[in-house]
mmCIF file of C-alpha atoms in Angstrom:
data_model
loop_
_atom_site.group_PDB
_atom_site.id
_atom_site.type_symbol
_atom_site.label_atom_id
_atom_site.label_comp_id
_atom_site.label_asym_id
_atom_site.label_seq_id
_atom_site.Cartn_x
_atom_site.Cartn_y
_atom_site.Cartn_z
ATOM 1 C CA UNK Q 1 -71.086 37.869 -175.047
ATOM 2 C CA UNK Q 2 -69.997 40.755 -172.931
ATOM 3 C CA UNK Q 3 -69.886 43.999 -174.887
ATOM 4 C CA UNK Q 4 -68.101 46.966 -173.401
ATOM 5 C CA UNK Q 5 -67.006 50.152 -175.086
ATOM 6 C CA UNK Q 6 -63.599 51.198 -173.813
ATOM 7 C CA UNK Q 7 -62.958 54.903 -173.505
ATOM 8 C CA UNK Q 8 -59.235 55.610 -173.321
ATOM 9 C CA UNK Q 9 -58.217 58.343 -170.908
ATOM 10 C CA UNK Q 10 -56.138 61.095 -172.409
ATOM 11 C CA UNK Q 11 -53.198 62.432 -170.455
ATOM 12 C CA UNK Q 12 -50.541 65.033 -171.234
ATOM 13 C CA UNK Q 13 -47.673 62.941 -169.906
ATOM 14 C CA UNK Q 14 -47.257 59.944 -172.204
ATOM 15 C CA UNK Q 15 -45.099 58.250 -169.568
ATOM 16 C CA UNK Q 16 -48.055 58.156 -167.180
ATOM 17 C CA UNK Q 17 -50.009 54.941 -167.521
ATOM 18 C CA UNK Q 18 -53.754 55.082 -167.031
ATOM 19 C CA UNK Q 19 -56.478 52.509 -167.399
ATOM 20 C CA UNK Q 20 -59.414 52.967 -169.773
ATOM 21 C CA UNK Q 21 -62.829 53.924 -168.462
ATOM 22 C CA UNK Q 22 -65.394 51.369 -169.616
ATOM 23 C CA UNK Q 23 -69.070 51.628 -170.450
ATOM 24 C CA UNK Q 24 -71.329 54.247 -171.945
ATOM 25 C CA UNK Q 25 -70.500 57.928 -171.784
ATOM 26 C CA UNK Q 26 -72.579 61.054 -172.263
ATOM 27 C CA UNK Q 27 -71.376 64.510 -173.310
ATOM 28 C CA UNK Q 28 -72.764 67.301 -171.148
ATOM 29 C CA UNK Q 29 -72.428 71.007 -171.866
ATOM 30 C CA UNK Q 30 -71.652 73.364 -169.016
ATOM 31 C CA UNK Q 31 -70.485 76.947 -168.627
ATOM 32 C CA UNK Q 32 -67.023 77.645 -167.210
ATOM 33 C CA UNK Q 33 -65.764 81.242 -166.942
ATOM 34 C CA UNK Q 34 -68.486 82.345 -169.342
ATOM 35 C CA UNK Q 35 -67.541 79.771 -171.954
ATOM 36 C CA UNK Q 36 -69.465 76.658 -172.955
ATOM 37 C CA UNK Q 37 -67.400 73.489 -172.573
ATOM 38 C CA UNK Q 38 -68.296 69.862 -173.070
ATOM 39 C CA UNK Q 39 -67.733 67.523 -170.151
ATOM 40 C CA UNK Q 40 -67.989 63.728 -170.277
ATOM 41 C CA UNK Q 41 -70.170 61.806 -167.843
ATOM 42 C CA UNK Q 42 -69.201 58.134 -167.578
ATOM 43 C CA UNK Q 43 -71.399 55.231 -166.548
ATOM 44 C CA UNK Q 44 -71.061 54.386 -162.865
ATOM 45 C CA UNK Q 45 -72.250 51.568 -160.621
ATOM 46 C CA UNK Q 46 -75.527 52.864 -159.111
ATOM 47 C CA UNK Q 47 -76.492 52.872 -155.415
ATOM 48 C CA UNK Q 48 -77.169 49.440 -153.949
ATOM 49 C CA UNK Q 49 -78.008 47.882 -150.596
ATOM 50 C CA UNK Q 50 -77.388 44.229 -149.708
ATOM 51 C CA UNK Q 51 -76.559 42.021 -146.693
ATOM 52 C CA UNK Q 52 -73.108 40.528 -146.238
ATOM 53 C CA UNK Q 53 -71.806 37.296 -144.723
ATOM 54 C CA UNK Q 54 -72.099 38.790 -141.223
ATOM 55 C CA UNK Q 55 -75.765 39.661 -141.840
ATOM 56 C CA UNK Q 56 -74.777 43.340 -141.814
ATOM 57 C CA UNK Q 57 -76.105 45.853 -144.310
ATOM 58 C CA UNK Q 58 -73.656 46.859 -147.039
ATOM 59 C CA UNK Q 59 -74.285 49.695 -149.483
ATOM 60 C CA UNK Q 60 -72.409 51.436 -152.260
ATOM 61 C CA UNK Q 61 -71.161 53.863 -149.598
ATOM 62 C CA UNK Q 62 -69.186 51.002 -148.044
ATOM 63 C CA UNK Q 63 -66.911 51.324 -151.077
ATOM 64 C CA UNK Q 64 -66.484 55.101 -151.059
ATOM 65 C CA UNK Q 65 -62.856 56.094 -151.562
ATOM 66 C CA UNK Q 66 -61.815 52.558 -152.481
ATOM 67 C CA UNK Q 67 -61.132 50.559 -155.588
ATOM 68 C CA UNK Q 68 -62.755 47.138 -155.690
ATOM 69 C CA UNK Q 69 -63.101 43.933 -157.685
ATOM 70 C CA UNK Q 70 -66.592 42.484 -158.176
ATOM 71 C CA UNK Q 71 -67.786 39.088 -159.346
ATOM 72 C CA UNK Q 72 -70.946 36.953 -159.418
ATOM 73 C CA UNK Q 73 -71.016 33.352 -158.182
ATOM 74 C CA UNK Q 74 -73.011 30.746 -156.262
ATOM 75 C CA UNK Q 75 -71.787 28.373 -153.579
ATOM 76 C CA UNK Q 76 -72.950 25.113 -155.172
ATOM 77 C CA UNK Q 77 -71.481 25.973 -158.592
ATOM 78 C CA UNK Q 78 -69.731 22.849 -159.934
ATOM 79 C CA UNK Q 79 -68.071 24.583 -162.861
ATOM 80 C CA UNK Q 80 -66.171 27.890 -163.024
ATOM 81 C CA UNK Q 81 -66.917 29.374 -159.590
ATOM 82 C CA UNK Q 82 -64.343 27.354 -157.613
ATOM 83 C CA UNK Q 83 -61.616 28.483 -160.029
ATOM 84 C CA UNK Q 84 -62.820 32.091 -159.967
ATOM 85 C CA UNK Q 85 -62.973 32.219 -156.179
ATOM 86 C CA UNK Q 86 -59.482 30.728 -155.874
ATOM 87 C CA UNK Q 87 -58.261 33.492 -158.160
ATOM 88 C CA UNK Q 88 -60.169 36.091 -156.145
ATOM 89 C CA UNK Q 89 -58.358 34.682 -153.119
ATOM 90 C CA UNK Q 90 -55.040 35.490 -154.833
ATOM 91 C CA UNK Q 91 -56.184 39.093 -155.148
ATOM 92 C CA UNK Q 92 -57.388 39.110 -151.538
ATOM 93 C CA UNK Q 93 -54.071 37.776 -150.243
ATOM 94 C CA UNK Q 94 -52.048 40.316 -152.222
ATOM 95 C CA UNK Q 95 -54.053 43.295 -150.944
ATOM 96 C CA UNK Q 96 -55.013 41.967 -147.538
ATOM 97 C CA UNK Q 97 -55.345 44.786 -144.990
ATOM 98 C CA UNK Q 98 -54.916 47.434 -147.721
ATOM 99 C CA UNK Q 99 -57.588 49.948 -146.748
ATOM 100 C CA UNK Q 100 -57.793 51.265 -150.309
ATOM 101 C CA UNK Q 101 -58.910 47.903 -151.737
ATOM 102 C CA UNK Q 102 -62.029 45.778 -151.323
ATOM 103 C CA UNK Q 103 -63.493 42.695 -152.998
ATOM 104 C CA UNK Q 104 -67.173 42.050 -153.628
ATOM 105 C CA UNK Q 105 -68.788 38.701 -154.518
ATOM 106 C CA UNK Q 106 -72.545 38.644 -155.232
ATOM 107 C CA UNK Q 107 -74.366 35.344 -154.961
ATOM 108 C CA UNK Q 108 -76.743 34.707 -157.867
ATOM 109 C CA UNK Q 109 -78.504 31.988 -155.847
ATOM 110 C CA UNK Q 110 -80.092 33.945 -152.981
ATOM 111 C CA UNK Q 111 -82.622 31.162 -152.379
ATOM 112 C CA UNK Q 112 -79.901 28.855 -151.048
ATOM 113 C CA UNK Q 113 -76.908 31.102 -150.315
ATOM 114 C CA UNK Q 114 -78.160 32.699 -147.104
ATOM 115 C CA UNK Q 115 -75.740 34.979 -145.218
ATOM 116 C CA UNK Q 116 -74.796 32.242 -142.720
ATOM 117 C CA UNK Q 117 -73.833 29.977 -145.631
ATOM 118 C CA UNK Q 118 -71.826 32.804 -147.203
ATOM 119 C CA UNK Q 119 -70.031 33.141 -143.853
ATOM 120 C CA UNK Q 120 -69.134 29.448 -143.890
ATOM 121 C CA UNK Q 121 -67.997 29.748 -147.486
ATOM 122 C CA UNK Q 122 -65.803 32.769 -146.738
ATOM 123 C CA UNK Q 123 -64.242 31.003 -143.775
ATOM 124 C CA UNK Q 124 -63.525 27.922 -145.882
ATOM 125 C CA UNK Q 125 -61.796 30.107 -148.477
ATOM 126 C CA UNK Q 126 -59.714 31.809 -145.811
ATOM 127 C CA UNK Q 127 -61.312 35.256 -146.106
ATOM 128 C CA UNK Q 128 -61.431 37.111 -142.781
ATOM 129 C CA UNK Q 129 -63.201 40.310 -141.821
ATOM 130 C CA UNK Q 130 -65.095 42.360 -144.391
ATOM 131 C CA UNK Q 131 -62.414 43.461 -146.811
ATOM 132 C CA UNK Q 132 -63.957 40.769 -149.005
ATOM 133 C CA UNK Q 133 -67.732 41.163 -148.910
ATOM 134 C CA UNK Q 134 -69.975 38.224 -149.879
ATOM 135 C CA UNK Q 135 -73.326 39.804 -150.617
ATOM 136 C CA UNK Q 136 -76.879 38.484 -150.498
ATOM 137 C CA UNK Q 137 -80.031 40.209 -151.741
ATOM 138 C CA UNK Q 138 -83.146 39.744 -153.802
ATOM 139 C CA UNK Q 139 -82.791 37.920 -157.086
ATOM 140 C CA UNK Q 140 -84.248 40.894 -158.962
ATOM 141 C CA UNK Q 141 -81.782 43.413 -157.554
ATOM 142 C CA UNK Q 142 -78.735 41.160 -158.027
ATOM 143 C CA UNK Q 143 -79.587 40.161 -161.584
ATOM 144 C CA UNK Q 144 -80.416 43.731 -162.561
ATOM 145 C CA UNK Q 145 -77.108 44.995 -161.168
ATOM 146 C CA UNK Q 146 -75.177 42.270 -162.995
ATOM 147 C CA UNK Q 147 -76.815 42.721 -166.386
ATOM 148 C CA UNK Q 148 -77.490 46.446 -166.493
ATOM 149 C CA UNK Q 149 -74.565 47.895 -164.591
ATOM 150 C CA UNK Q 150 -71.626 45.476 -164.462
ATOM 151 C CA UNK Q 151 -72.738 44.207 -167.889
ATOM 152 C CA UNK Q 152 -72.226 40.578 -166.856
ATOM 153 C CA UNK Q 153 -74.713 37.978 -168.059
ATOM 154 C CA UNK Q 154 -76.473 35.881 -165.391
ATOM 155 C CA UNK Q 155 -79.457 33.551 -165.750
ATOM 156 C CA UNK Q 156 -81.236 31.091 -163.471
ATOM 157 C CA UNK Q 157 -82.060 28.670 -166.253
ATOM 158 C CA UNK Q 158 -81.282 24.960 -166.029
ATOM 159 C CA UNK Q 159 -78.963 25.200 -169.021
ATOM 160 C CA UNK Q 160 -75.856 26.036 -167.051
ATOM 161 C CA UNK Q 161 -73.970 23.733 -164.648
ATOM 162 C CA UNK Q 162 -75.741 23.691 -161.293
ATOM 163 C CA UNK Q 163 -78.872 25.289 -162.774
ATOM 164 C CA UNK Q 164 -77.390 28.744 -163.412
ATOM 165 C CA UNK Q 165 -75.642 30.336 -166.363
ATOM 166 C CA UNK Q 166 -73.244 33.202 -165.731
ATOM 167 C CA UNK Q 167 -70.061 34.758 -167.023
ATOM 168 C CA UNK Q 168 -66.945 34.397 -164.935
ATOM 169 C CA UNK Q 169 -65.703 37.942 -165.216
ATOM 170 C CA UNK Q 170 -63.936 39.981 -162.555
ATOM 171 C CA UNK Q 171 -64.763 43.681 -162.825
ATOM 172 C CA UNK Q 172 -62.388 46.372 -161.569
ATOM 173 C CA UNK Q 173 -64.146 49.498 -160.255
ATOM 174 C CA UNK Q 174 -62.476 52.767 -159.272
ATOM 175 C CA UNK Q 175 -63.144 55.252 -156.478
ATOM 176 C CA UNK Q 176 -65.729 57.067 -158.609
ATOM 177 C CA UNK Q 177 -67.646 53.762 -159.131
ATOM 178 C CA UNK Q 178 -66.532 53.621 -162.780
ATOM 179 C CA UNK Q 179 -65.520 50.344 -164.411
ATOM 180 C CA UNK Q 180 -61.835 50.320 -165.330
ATOM 181 C CA UNK Q 181 -61.250 46.717 -166.438
ATOM 182 C CA UNK Q 182 -62.899 43.342 -167.054
ATOM 183 C CA UNK Q 183 -60.977 40.072 -166.720
ATOM 184 C CA UNK Q 184 -61.582 36.367 -167.208
ATOM 185 C CA UNK Q 185 -61.658 35.033 -163.670
ATOM 186 C CA UNK Q 186 -60.731 31.525 -164.809
ATOM 187 C CA UNK Q 187 -57.455 32.634 -166.411
ATOM 188 C CA UNK Q 188 -54.292 32.953 -164.316
ATOM 189 C CA UNK Q 189 -52.839 35.341 -166.900
ATOM 190 C CA UNK Q 190 -55.931 37.555 -166.792
ATOM 191 C CA UNK Q 191 -55.905 37.633 -162.988
ATOM 192 C CA UNK Q 192 -52.225 38.586 -163.023
ATOM 193 C CA UNK Q 193 -53.131 41.429 -165.385
ATOM 194 C CA UNK Q 194 -55.949 42.443 -163.047
ATOM 195 C CA UNK Q 195 -53.536 42.808 -160.138
ATOM 196 C CA UNK Q 196 -51.081 44.805 -162.254
ATOM 197 C CA UNK Q 197 -53.924 47.081 -163.317
ATOM 198 C CA UNK Q 198 -54.984 47.471 -159.686
ATOM 199 C CA UNK Q 199 -51.489 48.727 -158.877
ATOM 200 C CA UNK Q 200 -51.742 51.196 -161.765
ATOM 201 C CA UNK Q 201 -55.115 52.404 -160.515
ATOM 202 C CA UNK Q 202 -53.870 52.821 -156.948
ATOM 203 C CA UNK Q 203 -50.957 54.932 -158.207
ATOM 204 C CA UNK Q 204 -53.398 57.040 -160.210
ATOM 205 C CA UNK Q 205 -55.119 58.101 -156.981
ATOM 206 C CA UNK Q 206 -51.889 58.792 -155.127
ATOM 207 C CA UNK Q 207 -50.688 61.424 -157.579
#
């Protein structure tokens, strides 16, 4: 089960809607104008470096100043992945060419999902350019990022359909690389909520 502690943002204007900040937080003391104040440091997605469907290097800096939606999948998945990727396509089509928004799909089967296959897969879905990045990397780095940072369970056991077990969550990340929402990628209602929350998050950065 996915366990995430939601930290609700406080705001003076109750009419202003804001999304929660998810994950662990750490209080840090600092001195401001000679006074000791407590600041809150939230968990963020750490630096990463992978290869995308064009065999180009992609790092965390590729997402600087953008909000993005991340998921984990594999091309030969016979179960939830086709539904999840169709729902990701809905998000892609809504925000297509919006320079403030990106999508990020990590393959959990790097042995078979080489970049050229990810390119074919993206083309079949109808994803053009690199607004939607399909990322390939070492199994260790992908699985570590999923479990330790996005807090999504993945496993290359033979228990799951297609030989892999993974959770079909879509994770919304803000411009500071903080998680702001987690959604069931197989649910139309959850994906609709994701897109509404994305609009809220975009407005947050325009104020």
